[in-house]
Amino acid sequence: MNESAATRRLAVVAFDRISPFHLSVPCLVFDNRESESDRDPDLPQFDLRVCAAEPGRLRTRAGFSIETRYGLQALRSADTVIVPSWRDADERPPEPLLKALRGAHERGAHIVGLCLGAYVLAEAGLLDGRRATTHWHWSEHFAARYPQVALQPDVLYVDDERITTSAGTAAALDCCLHLLRGMHGAEIANRIARRLVIAPHRQGGQAQYIEQPLPASAQDDRVAAVLAWALAHLDQPHSLDALAERALMSRRTFTRRFRDSTGTTVGQWLTSQRLARAQRLLETSDAGLDTIAAETGFGSPASLRQHFAAQLGTSPSAYRRGFRGA
């Protein structure tokens, strides 16, 4: 939701031997100017601060060093704290960092762990009893080390109240765009994604990237064509059998190829797409719930409300008010 019209304060944690890519991801999404003069007044502005978890100059894995103006004290006033990764899954992070994260969470900040940053959140005790994810390569290691965490190994990112974690590498971009979408809506997230030349909302989960991607085939093309058709006709009912027939596949083959392509089931994919379309209409139009429910294929306002509550933890009306400042 659009949480505030005021400038939102973000703290990004940097540490010795950090990956430059992981550090750059939240910086690119929340401050994507190519130059000082490249500030778009129509885009939200963030007070983004890179904060050193350790004193002194910080080395990167790329062979250069970085210095920051801020330390862990900046976490005390941040609305969102992002841990972009961690240097070693077997190394316990320094206690001052863990203490600062616990303090920020207790104060009400949104805490985010990208990729192996989930290890840092878990060591701080913030993921106990919560759903979380991390890079697929470390899923078994993470699950064995933190059995109290409900690991979701096949998703790109997952929210659990004021805690968000993401899968590895490029999924951090997906997660940061998801955070931006929650703060300022789909249109803003789409504009930032276009500036970064990336997909604004990547469907599926990291299961499709484990070990070896599946080779492209004519069947993949047929599945892609069915996905595009279904997106253009979300207002219509879609059964698994009807979509399989459109793809010229058996129900069993289509189900398997669909999961290979999207990382999810037909029903879950349709619900996700319909919710995304409903969110966009609530943000950008004055259409009533009857109209939105019909246009997104939910059929009735009651069904729309039910899915909003189950998936987003709010109501369509409350969601719309959040973007109207009412």
Tab-separated table of C-alpha atoms in Angstrom:
chain	number	residue	atom	x	y	z
A	1	MET	CA	0.000	0.000	0.000
A	2	ASN	CA	0.952	3.618	-0.338
A	3	GLU	CA	2.159	4.110	3.216
A	4	SER	CA	3.012	7.775	3.226
A	5	ALA	CA	3.268	10.801	0.989
A	6	ALA	CA	6.393	11.859	2.922
A	7	THR	CA	9.882	10.906	1.822
A	8	ARG	CA	10.498	7.339	2.876
A	9	ARG	CA	13.792	6.542	4.601
A	10	LEU	CA	15.637	3.432	3.441
A	11	ALA	CA	18.798	2.007	4.978
A	12	VAL	CA	20.841	-0.452	2.895
A	13	VAL	CA	23.378	-2.448	4.900
A	14	ALA	CA	26.895	-2.762	3.440
A	15	PHE	CA	29.610	-5.020	4.851
A	16	ASP	CA	33.146	-6.117	4.130
A	17	ARG	CA	33.525	-8.349	1.037
A	18	ILE	CA	30.071	-7.436	-0.260
A	19	SER	CA	29.036	-8.217	-3.827
A	20	PRO	CA	28.761	-4.929	-5.771
A	21	PHE	CA	25.781	-6.268	-7.702
A	22	HIS	CA	23.771	-7.077	-4.597
A	23	LEU	CA	24.557	-3.677	-3.092
A	24	SER	CA	23.575	-1.890	-6.292
A	25	VAL	CA	20.134	-3.488	-6.657
A	26	PRO	CA	18.205	-1.486	-4.007
A	27	CYS	CA	20.169	1.623	-4.978
A	28	LEU	CA	19.100	1.265	-8.623
A	29	VAL	CA	15.437	0.681	-7.831
A	30	PHE	CA	15.013	3.357	-5.174
A	31	ASP	CA	17.388	5.950	-6.663
A	32	ASN	CA	17.715	5.180	-10.370
A	33	ARG	CA	19.046	8.522	-11.636
A	34	GLU	CA	21.752	8.204	-14.243
A	35	SER	CA	23.081	11.637	-13.217
A	36	GLU	CA	22.383	14.361	-10.661
A	37	SER	CA	20.279	16.231	-13.253
A	38	ASP	CA	18.284	13.123	-14.122
A	39	ARG	CA	15.651	13.503	-11.391
A	40	ASP	CA	12.063	12.911	-12.499
A	41	PRO	CA	9.770	15.084	-10.340
A	42	ASP	CA	6.871	12.714	-11.016
A	43	LEU	CA	8.643	9.757	-9.409
A	44	PRO	CA	8.702	9.240	-5.623
A	45	GLN	CA	11.832	10.396	-3.853
A	46	PHE	CA	13.545	8.296	-1.190
A	47	ASP	CA	16.066	9.151	1.492
A	48	LEU	CA	18.347	6.191	0.743
A	49	ARG	CA	21.412	5.663	2.918
A	50	VAL	CA	24.047	2.969	2.516
A	51	CYS	CA	25.101	2.040	6.045
A	52	ALA	CA	28.321	0.273	6.997
A	53	ALA	CA	27.857	-2.736	9.264
A	54	GLU	CA	31.551	-2.593	10.170
A	55	PRO	CA	34.008	0.290	10.691
A	56	GLY	CA	36.500	1.440	8.089
A	57	ARG	CA	36.713	1.028	4.345
A	58	LEU	CA	34.733	-1.943	3.052
A	59	ARG	CA	36.241	-4.265	0.469
A	60	THR	CA	34.102	-5.655	-2.357
A	61	ARG	CA	34.455	-8.993	-4.081
A	62	ALA	CA	35.226	-7.143	-7.323
A	63	GLY	CA	38.570	-5.827	-6.066
A	64	PHE	CA	37.661	-2.256	-5.128
A	65	SER	CA	36.635	-0.678	-1.835
A	66	ILE	CA	33.773	1.571	-0.767
A	67	GLU	CA	33.250	4.098	1.981
A	68	THR	CA	29.921	5.201	3.398
A	69	ARG	CA	28.848	8.265	5.343
A	70	TYR	CA	26.545	6.273	7.595
A	71	GLY	CA	26.827	3.504	10.134
A	72	LEU	CA	24.339	1.277	11.908
A	73	GLN	CA	22.889	4.261	13.767
A	74	ALA	CA	21.007	5.134	10.556
A	75	LEU	CA	18.878	2.010	11.045
A	76	ARG	CA	17.275	3.690	14.061
A	77	SER	CA	15.296	6.106	11.875
A	78	ALA	CA	14.777	4.030	8.723
A	79	ASP	CA	11.312	3.040	7.559
A	80	THR	CA	12.766	0.136	5.566
A	81	VAL	CA	16.032	-1.701	6.231
A	82	ILE	CA	17.499	-3.825	3.424
A	83	VAL	CA	20.222	-6.431	3.916
A	84	PRO	CA	21.257	-7.056	0.282
A	85	SER	CA	23.120	-10.334	0.885
A	86	TRP	CA	25.724	-11.848	3.197
A	87	ARG	CA	29.326	-12.858	2.573
A	88	ASP	CA	29.334	-16.367	4.054
A	89	ALA	CA	26.384	-18.608	4.876
A	90	ASP	CA	28.418	-20.253	7.642
A	91	GLU	CA	29.525	-17.011	9.308
A	92	ARG	CA	27.418	-15.450	12.046
A	93	PRO	CA	27.010	-11.731	11.339
A	94	PRO	CA	28.444	-9.296	13.906
A	95	GLU	CA	26.282	-8.833	16.969
A	96	PRO	CA	25.952	-5.018	16.543
A	97	LEU	CA	24.278	-5.623	13.158
A	98	LEU	CA	21.922	-8.251	14.569
A	99	LYS	CA	21.039	-5.980	17.482
A	100	ALA	CA	20.398	-3.036	15.133
A	101	LEU	CA	18.085	-5.161	12.980
A	102	ARG	CA	16.124	-6.378	15.999
A	103	GLY	CA	15.802	-2.814	17.230
A	104	ALA	CA	14.588	-1.553	13.854
A	105	HIS	CA	11.992	-4.313	13.654
A	106	GLU	CA	10.754	-3.695	17.190
A	107	ARG	CA	10.412	-0.015	16.295
A	108	GLY	CA	8.146	-0.913	13.352
A	109	ALA	CA	10.516	-0.798	10.371
A	110	HIS	CA	10.055	-3.117	7.405
A	111	ILE	CA	13.054	-5.504	7.282
A	112	VAL	CA	14.187	-7.008	3.973
A	113	GLY	CA	16.730	-9.773	3.340
A	114	LEU	CA	17.781	-10.217	-0.286
A	115	CYS	CA	19.411	-13.496	-1.333
A	116	LEU	CA	21.716	-14.624	1.530
A	117	GLY	CA	20.523	-11.622	3.516
A	118	ALA	CA	17.892	-14.065	4.764
A	119	TYR	CA	20.681	-15.694	6.808
A	120	VAL	CA	21.297	-12.398	8.594
A	121	LEU	CA	17.601	-11.988	9.411
A	122	ALA	CA	17.430	-15.592	10.606
A	123	GLU	CA	20.477	-15.127	12.868
A	124	ALA	CA	18.780	-12.052	14.327
A	125	GLY	CA	15.780	-14.249	15.194
A	126	LEU	CA	13.458	-12.238	12.968
A	127	LEU	CA	12.373	-15.219	10.834
A	128	ASP	CA	11.399	-17.612	13.620
A	129	GLY	CA	7.964	-19.029	12.802
A	130	ARG	CA	7.784	-17.001	9.581
A	131	ARG	CA	7.773	-17.849	5.889
A	132	ALA	CA	10.995	-16.923	4.103
A	133	THR	CA	13.098	-17.757	1.061
A	134	THR	CA	16.713	-17.536	-0.072
A	135	HIS	CA	18.865	-18.561	-3.042
A	136	TRP	CA	17.858	-22.060	-4.188
A	137	HIS	CA	21.457	-23.301	-4.017
A	138	TRP	CA	21.467	-22.722	-0.246
A	139	SER	CA	17.928	-23.937	0.492
A	140	GLU	CA	18.903	-27.263	2.087
A	141	HIS	CA	21.682	-25.611	4.086
A	142	PHE	CA	19.330	-22.867	5.276
A	143	ALA	CA	16.548	-25.315	6.183
A	144	ALA	CA	18.931	-27.471	8.218
A	145	ARG	CA	20.425	-24.493	10.025
A	146	TYR	CA	17.144	-22.721	10.739
A	147	PRO	CA	14.440	-25.393	11.166
A	148	GLN	CA	12.258	-22.861	12.970
A	149	VAL	CA	11.820	-20.912	9.695
A	150	ALA	CA	9.103	-21.949	7.218
A	151	LEU	CA	11.339	-21.961	4.136
A	152	GLN	CA	9.619	-21.419	0.759
A	153	PRO	CA	12.295	-22.673	-1.662
A	154	ASP	CA	10.396	-22.217	-4.920
A	155	VAL	CA	9.415	-18.538	-4.875
A	156	LEU	CA	11.174	-15.354	-6.005
A	157	TYR	CA	10.223	-13.450	-2.855
A	158	VAL	CA	7.854	-13.751	0.079
A	159	ASP	CA	6.252	-11.331	2.549
A	160	ASP	CA	5.407	-12.217	6.134
A	161	GLU	CA	3.979	-9.120	7.796
A	162	ARG	CA	6.872	-6.585	8.027
A	163	ILE	CA	9.508	-9.069	6.873
A	164	THR	CA	10.376	-9.692	3.208
A	165	THR	CA	12.968	-12.102	1.815
A	166	SER	CA	13.988	-12.887	-1.754
A	167	ALA	CA	15.721	-15.573	-3.754
A	168	GLY	CA	19.132	-15.010	-5.284
A	169	THR	CA	20.709	-12.497	-7.643
A	170	ALA	CA	18.160	-11.175	-10.162
A	171	ALA	CA	15.275	-12.068	-7.831
A	172	ALA	CA	16.505	-9.184	-5.660
A	173	LEU	CA	15.399	-6.849	-8.463
A	174	ASP	CA	11.987	-8.544	-8.533
A	175	CYS	CA	11.724	-8.130	-4.768
A	176	CYS	CA	12.700	-4.448	-4.761
A	177	LEU	CA	10.179	-3.708	-7.522
A	178	HIS	CA	7.602	-5.587	-5.416
A	179	LEU	CA	8.451	-3.359	-2.448
A	180	LEU	CA	8.168	-0.262	-4.632
A	181	ARG	CA	4.843	-1.485	-6.000
A	182	GLY	CA	3.541	-1.865	-2.452
A	183	MET	CA	4.665	1.644	-1.531
A	184	HIS	CA	3.582	3.568	-4.635
A	185	GLY	CA	1.548	1.317	-6.910
A	186	ALA	CA	1.957	-0.625	-10.122
A	187	GLU	CA	2.340	2.376	-12.437
A	188	ILE	CA	5.380	3.736	-10.570
A	189	ALA	CA	6.966	0.277	-10.370
A	190	ASN	CA	6.386	-0.195	-14.101
A	191	ARG	CA	8.034	3.144	-14.900
A	192	ILE	CA	11.093	2.313	-12.825
A	193	ALA	CA	11.286	-1.138	-14.436
A	194	ARG	CA	11.214	0.453	-17.890
A	195	ARG	CA	14.087	2.761	-16.927
A	196	LEU	CA	16.050	-0.286	-15.773
A	197	VAL	CA	15.003	-2.229	-18.903
A	198	ILE	CA	13.677	-5.167	-16.901
A	199	ALA	CA	10.316	-6.892	-16.574
A	200	PRO	CA	8.087	-5.052	-14.079
A	201	HIS	CA	6.557	-8.256	-12.710
A	202	ARG	CA	8.222	-11.591	-13.445
A	203	GLN	CA	5.883	-14.528	-13.086
A	204	GLY	CA	6.807	-17.865	-11.584
A	205	GLY	CA	9.331	-18.949	-9.016
A	206	GLN	CA	12.961	-19.881	-8.707
A	207	ALA	CA	12.128	-23.532	-9.273
A	208	GLN	CA	12.398	-22.837	-12.989
A	209	TYR	CA	16.035	-21.695	-12.570
A	210	ILE	CA	17.364	-24.563	-10.473
A	211	GLU	CA	20.385	-26.381	-11.928
A	212	GLN	CA	19.611	-26.240	-15.680
A	213	PRO	CA	16.907	-24.154	-17.383
A	214	LEU	CA	14.650	-26.222	-19.591
A	215	PRO	CA	15.406	-25.852	-23.296
A	216	ALA	CA	13.013	-23.877	-25.436
A	217	SER	CA	10.661	-25.946	-27.528
A	218	ALA	CA	7.601	-25.645	-29.704
A	219	GLN	CA	5.575	-26.665	-26.666
A	220	ASP	CA	7.023	-23.696	-24.725
A	221	ASP	CA	5.880	-21.413	-27.545
A	222	ARG	CA	2.369	-22.840	-27.370
A	223	VAL	CA	2.251	-22.366	-23.597
A	224	ALA	CA	3.469	-18.776	-23.999
A	225	ALA	CA	0.753	-18.120	-26.575
A	226	VAL	CA	-1.909	-19.471	-24.201
A	227	LEU	CA	-0.577	-17.285	-21.359
A	228	ALA	CA	-0.776	-14.197	-23.551
A	229	TRP	CA	-4.299	-15.106	-24.651
A	230	ALA	CA	-5.471	-15.722	-21.078
A	231	LEU	CA	-4.030	-12.370	-19.971
A	232	ALA	CA	-6.002	-10.636	-22.721
A	233	HIS	CA	-9.194	-12.410	-21.616
A	234	LEU	CA	-9.007	-12.388	-17.813
A	235	ASP	CA	-12.678	-11.447	-17.664
A	236	GLN	CA	-13.591	-14.891	-18.989
A	237	PRO	CA	-13.616	-18.156	-17.009
A	238	HIS	CA	-10.669	-20.427	-17.795
A	239	SER	CA	-10.502	-24.121	-17.003
A	240	LEU	CA	-7.390	-26.240	-17.107
A	241	ASP	CA	-8.927	-28.469	-19.774
A	242	ALA	CA	-9.908	-25.523	-21.994
A	243	LEU	CA	-6.430	-23.991	-21.798
A	244	ALA	CA	-4.803	-27.357	-22.504
A	245	GLU	CA	-7.029	-27.766	-25.544
A	246	ARG	CA	-6.073	-24.299	-26.784
A	247	ALA	CA	-2.399	-25.287	-26.438
A	248	LEU	CA	-3.104	-28.519	-28.376
A	249	MET	CA	-1.832	-30.594	-25.448
A	250	SER	CA	-3.175	-33.211	-23.124
A	251	ARG	CA	-4.207	-32.026	-19.673
A	252	ARG	CA	-1.209	-33.798	-18.115
A	253	THR	CA	1.342	-32.412	-20.593
A	254	PHE	CA	-0.045	-28.884	-20.369
A	255	THR	CA	0.009	-28.977	-16.569
A	256	ARG	CA	3.671	-30.031	-16.578
A	257	ARG	CA	4.732	-27.537	-19.249
A	258	PHE	CA	2.782	-24.747	-17.543
A	259	ARG	CA	4.594	-25.341	-14.249
A	260	ASP	CA	7.913	-25.527	-16.070
A	261	SER	CA	7.190	-22.144	-17.674
A	262	THR	CA	5.725	-20.299	-14.691
A	263	GLY	CA	6.771	-22.185	-11.577
A	264	THR	CA	3.180	-22.390	-10.394
A	265	THR	CA	-0.222	-23.930	-11.154
A	266	VAL	CA	-2.815	-22.651	-13.591
A	267	GLY	CA	-5.190	-21.711	-10.786
A	268	GLN	CA	-2.549	-19.880	-8.778
A	269	TRP	CA	-1.285	-18.061	-11.863
A	270	LEU	CA	-4.769	-16.915	-12.855
A	271	THR	CA	-5.503	-15.671	-9.346
A	272	SER	CA	-2.208	-13.775	-9.249
A	273	GLN	CA	-2.858	-12.149	-12.617
A	274	ARG	CA	-6.422	-11.223	-11.711
A	275	LEU	CA	-5.311	-9.685	-8.435
A	276	ALA	CA	-2.600	-7.685	-10.215
A	277	ARG	CA	-5.157	-6.406	-12.731
A	278	ALA	CA	-7.590	-5.532	-9.938
A	279	GLN	CA	-4.874	-3.638	-8.067
A	280	ARG	CA	-4.077	-1.624	-11.190
A	281	LEU	CA	-7.742	-0.743	-11.726
A	282	LEU	CA	-8.175	0.259	-8.079
A	283	GLU	CA	-5.104	2.471	-8.298
A	284	THR	CA	-5.853	4.155	-11.614
A	285	SER	CA	-9.632	4.218	-12.105
A	286	ASP	CA	-12.880	5.088	-10.346
A	287	ALA	CA	-14.578	1.882	-11.483
A	288	GLY	CA	-16.846	0.252	-8.935
A	289	LEU	CA	-16.164	-3.135	-7.410
A	290	ASP	CA	-18.863	-4.742	-9.592
A	291	THR	CA	-17.073	-3.549	-12.721
A	292	ILE	CA	-13.604	-4.488	-11.467
A	293	ALA	CA	-14.751	-7.940	-10.367
A	294	ALA	CA	-16.262	-8.527	-13.813
A	295	GLU	CA	-13.258	-7.207	-15.750
A	296	THR	CA	-10.785	-9.308	-13.765
A	297	GLY	CA	-12.754	-12.546	-13.852
A	298	PHE	CA	-13.585	-12.736	-10.158
A	299	GLY	CA	-17.250	-12.512	-11.044
A	300	SER	CA	-18.559	-10.761	-7.953
A	301	PRO	CA	-17.408	-8.177	-5.405
A	302	ALA	CA	-17.645	-10.857	-2.707
A	303	SER	CA	-15.168	-13.078	-4.555
A	304	LEU	CA	-12.877	-10.094	-5.172
A	305	ARG	CA	-12.932	-9.189	-1.470
A	306	GLN	CA	-12.275	-12.805	-0.471
A	307	HIS	CA	-9.179	-13.090	-2.669
A	308	PHE	CA	-7.895	-9.669	-1.596
A	309	ALA	CA	-8.171	-10.653	2.057
A	310	ALA	CA	-6.544	-14.051	1.519
A	311	GLN	CA	-3.650	-12.874	-0.643
A	312	LEU	CA	-3.078	-9.238	0.341
A	313	GLY	CA	-4.451	-9.022	3.865
A	314	THR	CA	-6.711	-6.062	3.095
A	315	SER	CA	-9.929	-5.130	1.296
A	316	PRO	CA	-10.258	-3.577	-2.176
A	317	SER	CA	-11.763	-0.435	-0.669
A	318	ALA	CA	-8.960	-0.043	1.865
A	319	TYR	CA	-6.396	-0.674	-0.866
A	320	ARG	CA	-7.917	2.069	-3.036
A	321	ARG	CA	-8.056	4.519	-0.125
A	322	GLY	CA	-4.364	3.954	0.463
A	323	PHE	CA	-3.621	5.318	-2.998
A	324	ARG	CA	-6.097	8.189	-2.781
A	325	GLY	CA	-4.745	9.509	0.515
A	326	ALA	CA	-8.151	9.195	2.130
